[in-house]
Short mmCIF file of C-alpha atoms and ligand atoms in Angstrom, two decimals:
data_model
loop_
_atom_site.label_atom_id
_atom_site.label_comp_id
_atom_site.label_asym_id
_atom_site.label_seq_id
_atom_site.Cartn_x
_atom_site.Cartn_y
_atom_site.Cartn_z
CA MET A 1 -81.67 108.41 -19.39
CA THR A 2 -80.19 111.24 -21.49
CA GLU A 3 -77.48 113.78 -20.76
CA THR A 4 -76.93 116.85 -22.91
CA LEU A 5 -73.65 118.71 -23.32
CA ARG A 6 -72.98 121.79 -25.39
CA VAL A 7 -69.88 122.50 -27.45
CA GLU A 8 -69.59 126.26 -26.99
CA LEU A 9 -68.38 127.52 -30.35
CA GLY A 10 -70.41 130.69 -30.81
CA ALA A 11 -72.36 130.57 -34.06
CA ARG A 12 -71.20 126.96 -34.55
CA ALA A 13 -72.19 125.74 -31.06
CA TYR A 14 -74.03 122.42 -30.90
CA ASP A 15 -75.47 119.86 -28.51
CA ILE A 16 -74.26 116.36 -27.81
CA HIS A 17 -77.02 114.10 -26.50
CA ILE A 18 -75.80 110.98 -24.74
CA GLY A 19 -78.15 108.29 -23.51
CA THR A 20 -80.46 105.41 -24.33
CA GLY A 21 -83.29 105.37 -26.87
CA LEU A 22 -81.81 108.24 -28.86
CA LEU A 23 -82.00 106.45 -32.20
CA SER A 24 -85.76 106.02 -31.74
CA ALA A 25 -86.02 109.71 -30.88
CA ALA A 26 -83.69 110.88 -33.67
CA GLY A 27 -86.50 112.37 -35.80
CA ALA A 28 -87.60 114.67 -32.97
CA HIS A 29 -84.00 115.77 -32.34
CA ILE A 30 -83.20 116.39 -36.01
CA ALA A 31 -86.51 118.03 -37.05
CA PRO A 32 -85.74 121.48 -35.56
CA LEU A 33 -82.60 121.71 -37.75
CA LEU A 34 -84.43 121.16 -41.03
CA SER A 35 -85.54 123.80 -43.51
CA ARG A 36 -87.56 121.14 -45.34
CA PRO A 37 -88.57 117.69 -44.08
CA ARG A 38 -85.91 115.53 -45.68
CA VAL A 39 -82.44 114.21 -44.91
CA ALA A 40 -79.76 112.14 -46.63
CA ILE A 41 -78.25 109.36 -44.49
CA VAL A 42 -74.83 107.86 -45.20
CA SER A 43 -74.00 104.73 -43.24
CA ASP A 44 -71.92 101.59 -43.54
CA GLU A 45 -73.47 98.31 -44.62
CA HIS A 46 -72.91 96.64 -41.26
CA VAL A 47 -74.45 99.46 -39.20
CA ALA A 48 -77.29 99.85 -41.68
CA GLY A 49 -78.12 96.13 -41.38
CA LEU A 50 -78.34 96.40 -37.60
CA HIS A 51 -79.82 99.84 -36.93
CA LEU A 52 -80.99 101.72 -40.04
CA SER A 53 -84.64 100.72 -39.65
CA THR A 54 -84.74 102.16 -36.09
CA LEU A 55 -83.39 105.48 -37.38
CA THR A 56 -85.65 105.65 -40.41
CA SER A 57 -88.77 104.73 -38.38
CA ALA A 58 -87.94 107.65 -36.10
CA LEU A 59 -87.66 109.95 -39.14
CA ASP A 60 -90.90 108.57 -40.64
CA ALA A 61 -92.68 109.26 -37.35
CA GLN A 62 -91.80 112.94 -37.70
CA GLY A 63 -92.77 113.07 -41.39
CA ILE A 64 -89.15 113.48 -42.47
CA SER A 65 -88.38 111.80 -45.80
CA TRP A 66 -84.98 110.22 -46.16
CA SER A 67 -82.68 108.44 -48.58
CA ASN A 68 -79.75 106.25 -47.65
CA LEU A 69 -76.38 105.34 -49.08
CA SER A 70 -74.60 102.43 -47.38
CA LEU A 71 -70.88 101.98 -47.99
CA PRO A 72 -68.55 99.06 -47.28
CA ARG A 73 -67.37 98.78 -43.71
CA GLY A 74 -63.71 99.53 -42.92
CA GLU A 75 -60.92 102.08 -43.09
CA ALA A 76 -60.50 101.71 -46.89
CA THR A 77 -63.81 103.56 -47.29
CA LYS A 78 -62.21 106.73 -45.91
CA SER A 79 -60.65 107.48 -49.28
CA TRP A 80 -60.92 109.57 -52.48
CA PRO A 81 -63.12 107.07 -54.40
CA TYR A 82 -65.74 106.91 -51.65
CA LEU A 83 -65.58 110.65 -51.05
CA GLN A 84 -66.42 111.11 -54.72
CA GLN A 85 -69.21 108.55 -54.46
CA VAL A 86 -70.75 110.30 -51.44
CA VAL A 87 -70.54 113.77 -52.99
CA ASP A 88 -71.96 112.53 -56.33
CA TRP A 89 -74.78 110.79 -54.51
CA LEU A 90 -75.63 113.86 -52.41
CA LEU A 91 -75.73 115.98 -55.58
CA THR A 92 -77.90 113.41 -57.34
CA GLU A 93 -80.19 113.45 -54.32
CA GLN A 94 -80.34 117.25 -54.77
CA ILE A 95 -79.19 117.94 -51.24
CA GLU A 96 -79.17 121.70 -50.94
CA ARG A 97 -77.25 124.13 -48.74
CA GLY A 98 -80.14 124.32 -46.28
CA ASP A 99 -80.40 120.54 -45.92
CA VAL A 100 -78.83 118.21 -43.37
CA VAL A 101 -76.75 115.08 -44.01
CA VAL A 102 -76.73 112.35 -41.36
CA ALA A 103 -73.47 110.46 -40.75
CA PHE A 104 -74.60 107.15 -39.29
CA GLY A 105 -71.74 104.87 -38.30
CA GLY A 106 -68.33 104.73 -36.68
CA GLY A 107 -65.33 106.99 -37.11
CA VAL A 108 -64.80 106.15 -40.78
CA ILE A 109 -68.31 107.22 -41.76
CA GLY A 110 -68.24 110.29 -39.49
CA ASP A 111 -64.93 111.55 -40.91
CA LEU A 112 -65.83 110.81 -44.54
CA VAL A 113 -69.36 112.19 -44.43
CA GLY A 114 -68.28 115.21 -42.39
CA PHE A 115 -65.71 116.03 -45.06
CA ALA A 116 -68.19 115.45 -47.90
CA SER A 117 -70.57 117.85 -46.10
CA ALA A 118 -67.79 120.41 -45.70
CA ILE A 119 -67.13 120.55 -49.44
CA LEU A 120 -70.62 119.96 -50.85
CA ARG A 121 -71.90 123.30 -52.16
CA ARG A 122 -69.13 124.91 -50.04
CA GLY A 123 -70.61 123.47 -46.88
CA VAL A 124 -73.86 121.86 -45.77
CA ARG A 125 -74.76 120.97 -42.20
CA PHE A 126 -74.45 117.45 -40.90
CA VAL A 127 -75.52 115.44 -37.87
CA GLN A 128 -73.29 112.82 -36.31
CA VAL A 129 -75.01 109.63 -35.12
CA PRO A 130 -71.95 107.70 -33.93
CA THR A 131 -72.37 103.96 -33.45
CA SER A 132 -68.98 102.90 -32.07
CA LEU A 133 -67.57 103.80 -28.66
CA LEU A 134 -64.56 105.37 -30.35
CA ALA A 135 -66.77 107.62 -32.48
CA GLN A 136 -69.00 108.53 -29.53
CA VAL A 137 -66.16 109.67 -27.30
CA ASP A 138 -63.79 111.10 -29.87
CA SER A 139 -64.27 111.37 -33.61
CA SER A 140 -67.89 112.56 -33.73
CA VAL A 141 -67.13 115.59 -31.54
CA GLY A 142 -64.91 118.48 -32.53
CA GLY A 143 -65.29 118.79 -36.28
CA LYS A 144 -62.17 117.02 -37.54
CA THR A 145 -63.22 115.49 -40.85
CA GLY A 146 -61.23 113.95 -43.68
CA ILE A 147 -59.92 110.99 -45.59
CA ASN A 148 -56.72 108.95 -45.82
CA THR A 149 -54.39 108.88 -48.82
CA THR A 150 -51.47 106.66 -49.76
CA GLN A 151 -49.21 109.23 -48.05
CA GLY A 152 -50.88 108.77 -44.66
CA LYS A 153 -53.96 109.00 -42.48
CA ASN A 154 -56.16 112.09 -42.27
CA LEU A 155 -53.87 114.19 -44.47
CA ILE A 156 -56.79 115.62 -46.48
CA GLY A 157 -59.66 117.17 -44.59
CA ALA A 158 -61.35 120.15 -43.04
CA PHE A 159 -62.57 121.40 -39.71
CA HIS A 160 -66.34 121.24 -40.12
CA GLN A 161 -68.41 121.07 -36.95
CA PRO A 162 -71.56 118.94 -36.86
CA SER A 163 -74.85 120.63 -35.98
CA LEU A 164 -75.80 117.91 -33.50
CA VAL A 165 -74.36 114.68 -32.08
CA LEU A 166 -76.66 111.83 -31.00
CA ALA A 167 -74.70 109.21 -29.04
CA ASP A 168 -77.10 106.34 -28.37
CA ILE A 169 -75.56 104.04 -25.76
CA ASP A 170 -77.92 101.18 -26.76
CA VAL A 171 -76.13 100.71 -30.10
CA LEU A 172 -72.88 99.91 -28.26
CA GLY A 173 -74.58 96.64 -27.30
CA THR A 174 -74.00 95.25 -30.80
CA LEU A 175 -70.23 95.97 -30.83
CA THR A 176 -67.82 93.07 -30.59
CA GLU A 177 -65.77 92.99 -27.37
CA ARG A 178 -62.68 93.88 -29.39
CA ASP A 179 -64.30 96.96 -30.95
CA PHE A 180 -65.68 98.08 -27.59
CA LEU A 181 -62.28 97.77 -25.92
CA ALA A 182 -60.60 99.61 -28.78
CA GLY A 183 -62.96 102.52 -28.12
CA TYR A 184 -62.15 102.20 -24.44
CA GLY A 185 -58.54 103.10 -25.31
CA GLU A 186 -59.80 106.60 -26.15
CA VAL A 187 -61.91 106.73 -22.96
CA ALA A 188 -58.88 105.90 -20.80
CA LYS A 189 -56.93 108.53 -22.72
CA TYR A 190 -59.17 111.30 -21.32
CA GLY A 191 -58.48 110.28 -17.73
CA LEU A 192 -54.78 109.97 -18.46
CA LEU A 193 -54.46 113.33 -20.17
CA GLY A 194 -56.49 115.58 -17.92
CA ASP A 195 -58.65 114.03 -15.21
CA ALA A 196 -57.02 111.81 -12.60
CA ALA A 197 -60.36 111.38 -10.78
CA PHE A 198 -61.87 110.00 -14.00
CA PHE A 199 -59.00 107.52 -14.31
CA ASP A 200 -59.58 106.48 -10.66
CA TRP A 201 -63.25 105.97 -11.58
CA LEU A 202 -62.30 103.89 -14.64
CA GLU A 203 -60.02 101.68 -12.56
CA VAL A 204 -63.08 100.79 -10.47
CA ASN A 205 -65.80 100.85 -13.15
CA GLY A 206 -63.94 99.84 -16.34
CA PRO A 207 -64.74 96.11 -16.07
CA LYS A 208 -68.42 96.96 -15.42
CA LEU A 209 -68.46 99.14 -18.52
CA ALA A 210 -67.00 96.38 -20.63
CA ALA A 211 -69.56 93.94 -19.26
CA GLY A 212 -72.38 96.16 -20.56
CA ASP A 213 -73.46 98.28 -17.58
CA VAL A 214 -75.52 101.02 -19.25
CA PRO A 215 -75.41 103.77 -16.58
CA ALA A 216 -71.63 103.31 -16.35
CA ARG A 217 -71.36 103.54 -20.15
CA VAL A 218 -73.43 106.74 -20.20
CA GLU A 219 -71.21 108.21 -17.48
CA ALA A 220 -67.98 107.27 -19.30
CA VAL A 221 -69.17 108.72 -22.62
CA ARG A 222 -70.47 111.86 -20.87
CA ARG A 223 -67.21 112.56 -19.03
CA SER A 224 -65.15 111.88 -22.16
CA CYS A 225 -67.33 114.14 -24.33
CA GLN A 226 -67.37 116.85 -21.66
CA MET A 227 -63.59 117.00 -21.64
CA LYS A 228 -63.41 116.99 -25.41
CA ALA A 229 -66.13 119.65 -25.75
CA ASP A 230 -64.31 121.93 -23.29
CA ILE A 231 -60.96 121.52 -25.04
CA VAL A 232 -62.47 122.03 -28.52
CA ALA A 233 -64.31 125.16 -27.33
CA ARG A 234 -60.99 126.63 -26.17
CA ASP A 235 -58.86 125.49 -29.13
CA GLU A 236 -60.99 124.47 -32.10
CA THR A 237 -58.22 124.29 -34.72
CA GLU A 238 -55.48 122.77 -32.55
CA GLN A 239 -53.21 125.75 -32.09
CA GLY A 240 -52.29 124.50 -28.60
CA GLU A 241 -54.24 122.61 -25.99
CA ARG A 242 -56.21 120.40 -28.41
CA ALA A 243 -52.97 118.58 -29.19
CA LEU A 244 -53.31 116.93 -25.75
CA LEU A 245 -56.08 114.81 -27.29
CA ASN A 246 -53.30 113.16 -29.27
CA LEU A 247 -51.83 111.51 -26.17
CA GLY A 248 -50.45 108.15 -27.28
CA HIS A 249 -51.15 108.92 -30.94
CA THR A 250 -47.57 109.46 -32.16
CA PHE A 251 -46.66 105.93 -31.08
CA CYS A 252 -50.05 104.70 -32.30
CA HIS A 253 -49.68 106.13 -35.81
CA ALA A 254 -46.26 104.52 -36.22
CA LEU A 255 -47.66 101.16 -35.08
CA GLU A 256 -50.67 101.49 -37.39
CA ALA A 257 -48.37 102.26 -40.32
CA ALA A 258 -46.13 99.32 -39.37
CA THR A 259 -49.12 96.96 -39.35
CA GLY A 260 -50.45 98.30 -42.65
CA TYR A 261 -53.59 99.87 -41.09
CA SER A 262 -54.93 96.33 -40.89
CA ASP A 263 -56.99 94.34 -38.42
CA ARG A 264 -53.75 93.43 -36.66
CA LEU A 265 -54.11 96.68 -34.73
CA LEU A 266 -57.28 98.74 -34.35
CA HIS A 267 -56.80 102.48 -33.85
CA GLY A 268 -58.04 102.48 -30.26
CA GLU A 269 -55.79 99.53 -29.43
CA GLY A 270 -52.86 101.53 -30.77
CA VAL A 271 -53.93 104.52 -28.66
CA ALA A 272 -53.93 102.37 -25.51
CA ILE A 273 -50.47 100.95 -26.26
CA GLY A 274 -49.33 104.46 -27.21
CA CYS A 275 -50.55 105.89 -23.88
CA ALA A 276 -48.62 103.19 -22.00
CA LEU A 277 -45.50 104.02 -24.06
CA ALA A 278 -45.96 107.78 -23.54
CA PHE A 279 -46.14 107.29 -19.77
CA GLU A 280 -43.12 105.00 -19.82
CA THR A 281 -41.18 107.61 -21.80
CA SER A 282 -42.28 110.31 -19.34
CA ALA A 283 -41.01 108.22 -16.42
CA ARG A 284 -37.66 107.59 -18.10
CA LEU A 285 -37.28 111.30 -18.74
CA GLY A 286 -37.86 111.88 -15.02
CA LEU A 287 -41.09 113.78 -15.73
CA CYS A 288 -43.27 111.44 -13.67
CA SER A 289 -42.76 108.64 -11.16
CA GLN A 290 -42.54 105.00 -12.30
CA GLU A 291 -45.81 104.41 -10.46
CA ALA A 292 -47.76 106.26 -13.20
CA PRO A 293 -46.83 103.97 -16.15
CA SER A 294 -47.24 100.95 -13.86
CA ARG A 295 -50.83 102.02 -13.10
CA VAL A 296 -51.57 102.62 -16.79
CA ARG A 297 -50.30 99.17 -17.72
CA ALA A 298 -52.07 97.48 -14.82
CA HIS A 299 -55.40 99.01 -15.79
CA LEU A 300 -55.09 98.10 -19.47
CA LYS A 301 -54.18 94.54 -18.49
CA ASP A 302 -57.18 94.42 -16.12
CA MET A 303 -59.34 95.35 -19.10
CA ASN A 304 -57.78 92.54 -21.21
CA MET A 305 -56.39 95.12 -23.61
CA LYS A 306 -53.21 95.09 -25.65
CA VAL A 307 -50.40 96.81 -23.71
CA ASP A 308 -47.09 95.64 -25.19
CA LEU A 309 -45.77 95.47 -28.73
CA SER A 310 -45.67 91.69 -28.28
CA ASP A 311 -49.48 91.77 -27.90
CA ILE A 312 -49.72 92.75 -31.60
CA GLU A 313 -49.96 89.68 -33.82
CA GLY A 314 -47.16 89.02 -36.30
CA GLU A 315 -43.74 90.58 -36.87
CA LEU A 316 -43.12 94.27 -36.27
CA PRO A 317 -40.26 96.28 -37.75
CA ASP A 318 -37.36 97.23 -35.46
CA ALA A 319 -37.27 100.30 -33.21
CA ASP A 320 -35.34 102.39 -35.81
CA THR A 321 -38.06 101.78 -38.41
CA LEU A 322 -40.78 102.70 -35.91
CA MET A 323 -38.85 105.89 -35.09
CA ALA A 324 -38.70 106.73 -38.82
CA LEU A 325 -42.46 106.15 -39.10
CA MET A 326 -43.02 108.54 -36.20
CA MET A 327 -41.23 111.26 -38.13
CA GLN A 328 -44.02 111.05 -40.75
CA ASP A 329 -46.42 112.34 -38.11
CA LYS A 330 -48.49 115.46 -38.90
CA LYS A 331 -47.11 117.02 -35.73
CA VAL A 332 -43.52 117.15 -37.02
CA LYS A 333 -42.44 120.79 -37.31
CA ALA A 334 -39.10 121.66 -38.89
CA GLY A 335 -37.96 118.06 -38.37
CA THR A 336 -38.79 118.06 -34.64
CA LEU A 337 -41.50 115.84 -33.28
CA ASN A 338 -43.87 117.17 -30.62
CA PHE A 339 -44.76 114.58 -27.99
CA ILE A 340 -47.51 114.52 -25.42
CA MET A 341 -45.79 113.64 -22.16
CA ALA A 342 -47.17 113.50 -18.61
CA ARG A 343 -46.16 114.76 -15.17
CA ASP A 344 -48.63 112.34 -13.61
CA ILE A 345 -51.91 110.63 -14.43
CA GLY A 346 -54.25 113.42 -15.56
CA GLU A 347 -51.40 115.87 -16.19
CA ALA A 348 -50.33 115.69 -19.83
CA PHE A 349 -48.48 118.45 -21.67
CA VAL A 350 -46.95 119.05 -25.10
CA THR A 351 -43.18 119.15 -25.53
CA SER A 352 -40.62 118.87 -28.30
CA ASP A 353 -37.91 118.21 -25.73
CA VAL A 354 -37.83 114.41 -25.89
CA ALA A 355 -34.49 112.78 -26.65
CA PRO A 356 -34.88 110.27 -29.53
CA SER A 357 -32.50 107.92 -27.69
CA VAL A 358 -35.01 107.66 -24.81
CA VAL A 359 -37.92 106.95 -27.18
CA LYS A 360 -35.81 104.32 -28.90
CA SER A 361 -34.93 102.64 -25.60
CA VAL A 362 -38.63 102.56 -24.60
CA LEU A 363 -39.55 100.99 -27.95
CA THR A 364 -36.69 98.50 -27.80
CA ASP A 365 -37.75 97.37 -24.30
CA ALA A 366 -41.40 97.19 -25.36
CA TYR A 367 -40.60 94.29 -27.72
CA SER A 368 -39.57 92.02 -24.89
N1 LIG B 1 -59.00 113.10 -32.08
C1 LIG B 1 -58.28 114.25 -31.70
C2 LIG B 1 -59.02 115.53 -31.92
O1 LIG B 1 -60.18 115.51 -32.25
O2 LIG B 1 -58.43 116.56 -31.77
#
């Protein structure tokens, strides 16, 4: 059961394969890209422990030699020291311009290894083999790569498209429920931003997805990737429409900063809460009916996801501090923050015309 999508980017176009058994078939998919039969794999220790042998057996079966570097799991790995370690290792491994690097893991590994590939020898190709739902539906597609610094998330990076994405739905079976649902925050985002029929479908099929239904998982990843591929093909470097993919992210980034980028709030959980807050703000601005945020909240609650600020463990700073954290967002231009608002479910748009007093009242009410 495999679906193939194409990200139409001219000379940088690539396929996304979504389905089951893809890890076991990875050698056959990667072989046509190679100028010599070898690859360098960078993974995280957790993913490597679970799935590396399946990937390497598939490479062995095609006569592709490989070496592997496994890094610690977690957001702290997306940083200067590990970028240096990856680049040093790839140079030591004598990875050449014509070679291919395999990013095997979740969003942290994909972003880090994509960036290392972008700067190694002024750019080598890389393949994304995403192992989390979040990476399969969002970060592995579209070529945003980079690292975090003390000043903020993703402030250093490059657009560098992968040459291939292999999204094996089987590997989602080893995710914890919390990690799966965090990724689901990004899935729901696609319905909310541009496809009301997909959101209708998720309202019916979401619980089935969470329970492990494989055809439903393939369908959800396919529809998410299709929307992302289409948007990226039209606006690769986020001059306009691609910003819609940041629905919920302005609120999310402030909440992640307020919780110290810790386990208190996973990125996808913040996206889900952020989407609920964005719809609430849209309703208060009279852009959409109150029914829309009510449906968003009801669905997230049905999925046992975090919806309110009170669902985040521990103390949070007050609404003024969260507002100040929002102003650190990459999307601030000349002191004005661009928001993704919605006219209805599936109808998001970008605007800078959002009164701070309304955002503050939404945040203040979200504490209770
Ligand atoms: N995650 C948002 C984007 O790729 O544009």
